[in-house]
Amino acid sequence: MKKQRTVTFNHNPLLKRELPAWRPRIVMLALMGCSLALVGRALYLQGVNDDFLQAKGASRYARVLEVPATRGRITDRHGDILAVSTPVRAVWALPTDARLEPAQVRELARLLEMNVNELNGKLAAGRDFVYLKRQVPPEVAQAVADLRLPGIHQEKEYRRYYPGGEVMAHILGFTDLEDRGQEGIELAFDKRLSGRAGARRVIKDRRGQIVEDVEAIRPPRDGDDVALSIDGKIQYLAWSALREAMEEHKAKAAAAVVLDVRSGEVLALVNAPTFNPNNRANLTGAQLRNRVFTDAFEPGSVMKPFIAALALERGKVRLNTPIDTGNGRMTIGTATISDTKRHGVMTMAEVVQKSSNIGTVKMAQQLGSEEMWHLFDQLGFGTPLNLGFPGETSGRLRPAKSWRPIEQATMSYGHGISTSLIQMARAYLVFAREGELVPLSLTRVEGAPSSGRRVFSAETARQMRTVLAMAAGPGGTAIRAQVPGYTVAGKTGTAHKLEDGRYARKYISSFVGFAPASEPRIVVAVMVDEPSAGKHYGGLVAAPVFSRITEGTLRTLGVAPDMPLTPLQLARRGADEAASEGSGRENM
């Protein structure tokens, strides 16, 4: 066997080769260069430009906290507070630090009015941060703080409080947990009310507790107050009258609005059903709807005075012009229009007083469809009022070129067109303001009121005030609208409701009017949806609500009576018939 040759490490031939002399020098220079670069970088960061390391270090303990601004107050026109933000606390936890004994959990749950299982679920959520409860009253928050529980912390926040409760709910709306407006004035004026949050820099320990307040970065700017045009006393009496009408007539809903004739300010705006903005548990959509703004409905006979005024303005009729309504039935094409009874020949003023559909249609037939459309457009129908109120409807007004003869006829007495209650109330300002239409305001108007747009001549407006006073007086359809000591003027409306494109045997009863008729100070509009206690005519359902609201409002405003203060002796016999107006519709 051949013996293998071995080579020891010391005698390895590869080690006998010499490296070039420049190679170790280059490696040494490279290592020295890297070392110098690291030293230079360290000197630069720690001596010249230390912002980066300071920022990295500060991020471990420094925090910038938001300092909430106080939301502005909402007041009525007299300065009475309607909405105010009160300080409360938010209780939050760091679950990793909140190692609580069962007895501590039970006590904390009791104070926060929470279920023990719910509280344990939040503490075991596996998150770095969790709110246990928001908007905790200060006294409860102090009781929680006195427990000195590890990992349980608090921070300041605000909760909105509404002293008026249900009475002011729909006009004010409400805010969310972050004090941001969600409905009503709170949403419409949210930017103005919110202000701007501030900021401050603090030092916290690893448990999130503040150990030092370093500096204020930006002071908070509190929100501005908003003074509404609403009068708290008038709002309450309107709400009371509406609530009683809802109960008496077993209605589905109701709404009312009161306007100041001189300034266009909204003095009251109420809806039913309503809700308590301080406790919004179990709310429904029906409760939240501000029907004055959001609900469009066919107004019915309250539209008739506008057609009569346009016919007067164009010289087609005079107050004593006779109009033959025949036997109470009229055919246009294949459709038949009817009155509730035969009136025969009546004057133009009596047509409005008795609320004759046929008499109104005959006046409309003397006018062009473009003329009628232009009038409706000038009055604001089919266009939002742009008051900034959320959910405001524009109503429905189709272009005149699409009107058929029967549609022009039915629109003259309020069918085939839809409006909101606030639109209808504003439109009646033309009769109360000598033919002028002014913009409305939800906030208090300081100084001289805004100038309006002329729709009718002053003479036409004055004549229509006489006609509307007849409609609300003896022999008219709204004798129950009378107010002791004051002359009133207005018009009833009773319209069938549309369901699935067909008129159902359900009604919307309404009344729009103003007082005193001799020198108008307020316009009041009332709508009652689906009265179901046996009465549905506007003169029986809505007119009494108008009377009560108007009487209280005039006395609140200090308006002097314009007629002798003697009780009105109204004949009860035939009152129901007198209050029944022409609510007939075409039979298609």
PDB file of N, CA and C in Angstrom, residues 311 314-317 321-323 359-369 371-372 408:
ATOM      1  N   ALA A 311    -105.892  87.399 -10.987  1.00  0.00           N
ATOM      2  CA  ALA A 311    -106.990  87.844 -11.847  1.00  0.00           C
ATOM      3  C   ALA A 311    -107.329  89.314 -11.571  1.00  0.00           C
ATOM      4  N   ARG A 314    -104.526  91.501 -13.105  1.00  0.00           N
ATOM      5  CA  ARG A 314    -104.576  91.571 -14.572  1.00  0.00           C
ATOM      6  C   ARG A 314    -105.855  92.248 -15.081  1.00  0.00           C
ATOM      7  N   GLY A 315    -106.723  92.630 -14.156  1.00  0.00           N
ATOM      8  CA  GLY A 315    -107.954  93.291 -14.568  1.00  0.00           C
ATOM      9  C   GLY A 315    -108.999  92.353 -15.137  1.00  0.00           C
ATOM     10  N   LYS A 316    -108.881  91.068 -14.876  1.00  0.00           N
ATOM     11  CA  LYS A 316    -109.855  90.098 -15.391  1.00  0.00           C
ATOM     12  C   LYS A 316    -111.152  90.123 -14.581  1.00  0.00           C
ATOM     13  N   VAL A 317    -111.042  90.432 -13.285  1.00  0.00           N
ATOM     14  CA  VAL A 317    -112.209  90.465 -12.410  1.00  0.00           C
ATOM     15  C   VAL A 317    -112.083  91.625 -11.436  1.00  0.00           C
ATOM     16  N   THR A 321    -117.384  91.089  -9.368  1.00  0.00           N
ATOM     17  CA  THR A 321    -117.636  90.444 -10.656  1.00  0.00           C
ATOM     18  C   THR A 321    -118.395  89.141 -10.443  1.00  0.00           C
ATOM     19  N   PRO A 322    -119.536  88.952 -11.082  1.00  0.00           N
ATOM     20  CA  PRO A 322    -120.288  87.701 -10.894  1.00  0.00           C
ATOM     21  C   PRO A 322    -119.627  86.537 -11.633  1.00  0.00           C
ATOM     22  N   ILE A 323    -119.590  85.384 -10.995  1.00  0.00           N
ATOM     23  CA  ILE A 323    -119.043  84.162 -11.592  1.00  0.00           C
ATOM     24  C   ILE A 323    -120.064  83.056 -11.384  1.00  0.00           C
ATOM     25  N   GLY A 359    -115.533  78.222  -9.283  1.00  0.00           N
ATOM     26  CA  GLY A 359    -115.312  79.655  -9.446  1.00  0.00           C
ATOM     27  C   GLY A 359    -113.837  79.980  -9.607  1.00  0.00           C
ATOM     28  N   THR A 360    -112.972  79.290  -8.856  1.00  0.00           N
ATOM     29  CA  THR A 360    -111.528  79.519  -8.969  1.00  0.00           C
ATOM     30  C   THR A 360    -111.018  79.073 -10.331  1.00  0.00           C
ATOM     31  N   VAL A 361    -111.484  77.932 -10.803  1.00  0.00           N
ATOM     32  CA  VAL A 361    -111.061  77.431 -12.118  1.00  0.00           C
ATOM     33  C   VAL A 361    -111.466  78.407 -13.213  1.00  0.00           C
ATOM     34  N   LYS A 362    -112.660  78.985 -13.114  1.00  0.00           N
ATOM     35  CA  LYS A 362    -113.104  79.915 -14.144  1.00  0.00           C
ATOM     36  C   LYS A 362    -112.244  81.170 -14.165  1.00  0.00           C
ATOM     37  N   MET A 363    -111.740  81.593 -13.010  1.00  0.00           N
ATOM     38  CA  MET A 363    -110.787  82.705 -13.003  1.00  0.00           C
ATOM     39  C   MET A 363    -109.464  82.280 -13.625  1.00  0.00           C
ATOM     40  N   ALA A 364    -109.021  81.053 -13.304  1.00  0.00           N
ATOM     41  CA  ALA A 364    -107.752  80.564 -13.854  1.00  0.00           C
ATOM     42  C   ALA A 364    -107.812  80.430 -15.363  1.00  0.00           C
ATOM     43  N   GLN A 365    -108.988  80.095 -15.908  1.00  0.00           N
ATOM     44  CA  GLN A 365    -109.117  79.931 -17.354  1.00  0.00           C
ATOM     45  C   GLN A 365    -108.984  81.255 -18.095  1.00  0.00           C
ATOM     46  N   GLN A 366    -109.125  82.376 -17.388  1.00  0.00           N
ATOM     47  CA  GLN A 366    -108.915  83.688 -18.003  1.00  0.00           C
ATOM     48  C   GLN A 366    -107.439  84.087 -18.002  1.00  0.00           C
ATOM     49  N   LEU A 367    -106.621  83.243 -17.385  1.00  0.00           N
ATOM     50  CA  LEU A 367    -105.183  83.509 -17.291  1.00  0.00           C
ATOM     51  C   LEU A 367    -104.422  82.470 -18.100  1.00  0.00           C
ATOM     52  N   GLY A 368    -103.257  82.804 -18.563  1.00  0.00           N
ATOM     53  CA  GLY A 368    -102.424  81.848 -19.268  1.00  0.00           C
ATOM     54  C   GLY A 368    -101.649  80.982 -18.291  1.00  0.00           C
ATOM     55  N   SER A 369    -101.269  79.795 -18.742  1.00  0.00           N
ATOM     56  CA  SER A 369    -100.490  78.910 -17.874  1.00  0.00           C
ATOM     57  C   SER A 369     -99.145  79.534 -17.526  1.00  0.00           C
ATOM     58  N   GLU A 371     -98.584  82.704 -17.153  1.00  0.00           N
ATOM     59  CA  GLU A 371     -98.837  83.711 -16.119  1.00  0.00           C
ATOM     60  C   GLU A 371     -98.926  83.069 -14.738  1.00  0.00           C
ATOM     61  N   MET A 372     -99.657  81.969 -14.673  1.00  0.00           N
ATOM     62  CA  MET A 372     -99.786  81.274 -13.389  1.00  0.00           C
ATOM     63  C   MET A 372     -98.446  80.735 -12.913  1.00  0.00           C
ATOM     64  N   GLN A 408    -103.876  72.789 -15.328  1.00  0.00           N
ATOM     65  CA  GLN A 408    -103.933  74.216 -14.993  1.00  0.00           C
ATOM     66  C   GLN A 408    -105.127  74.501 -14.083  1.00  0.00           C
TER      67      GLN A 408
END
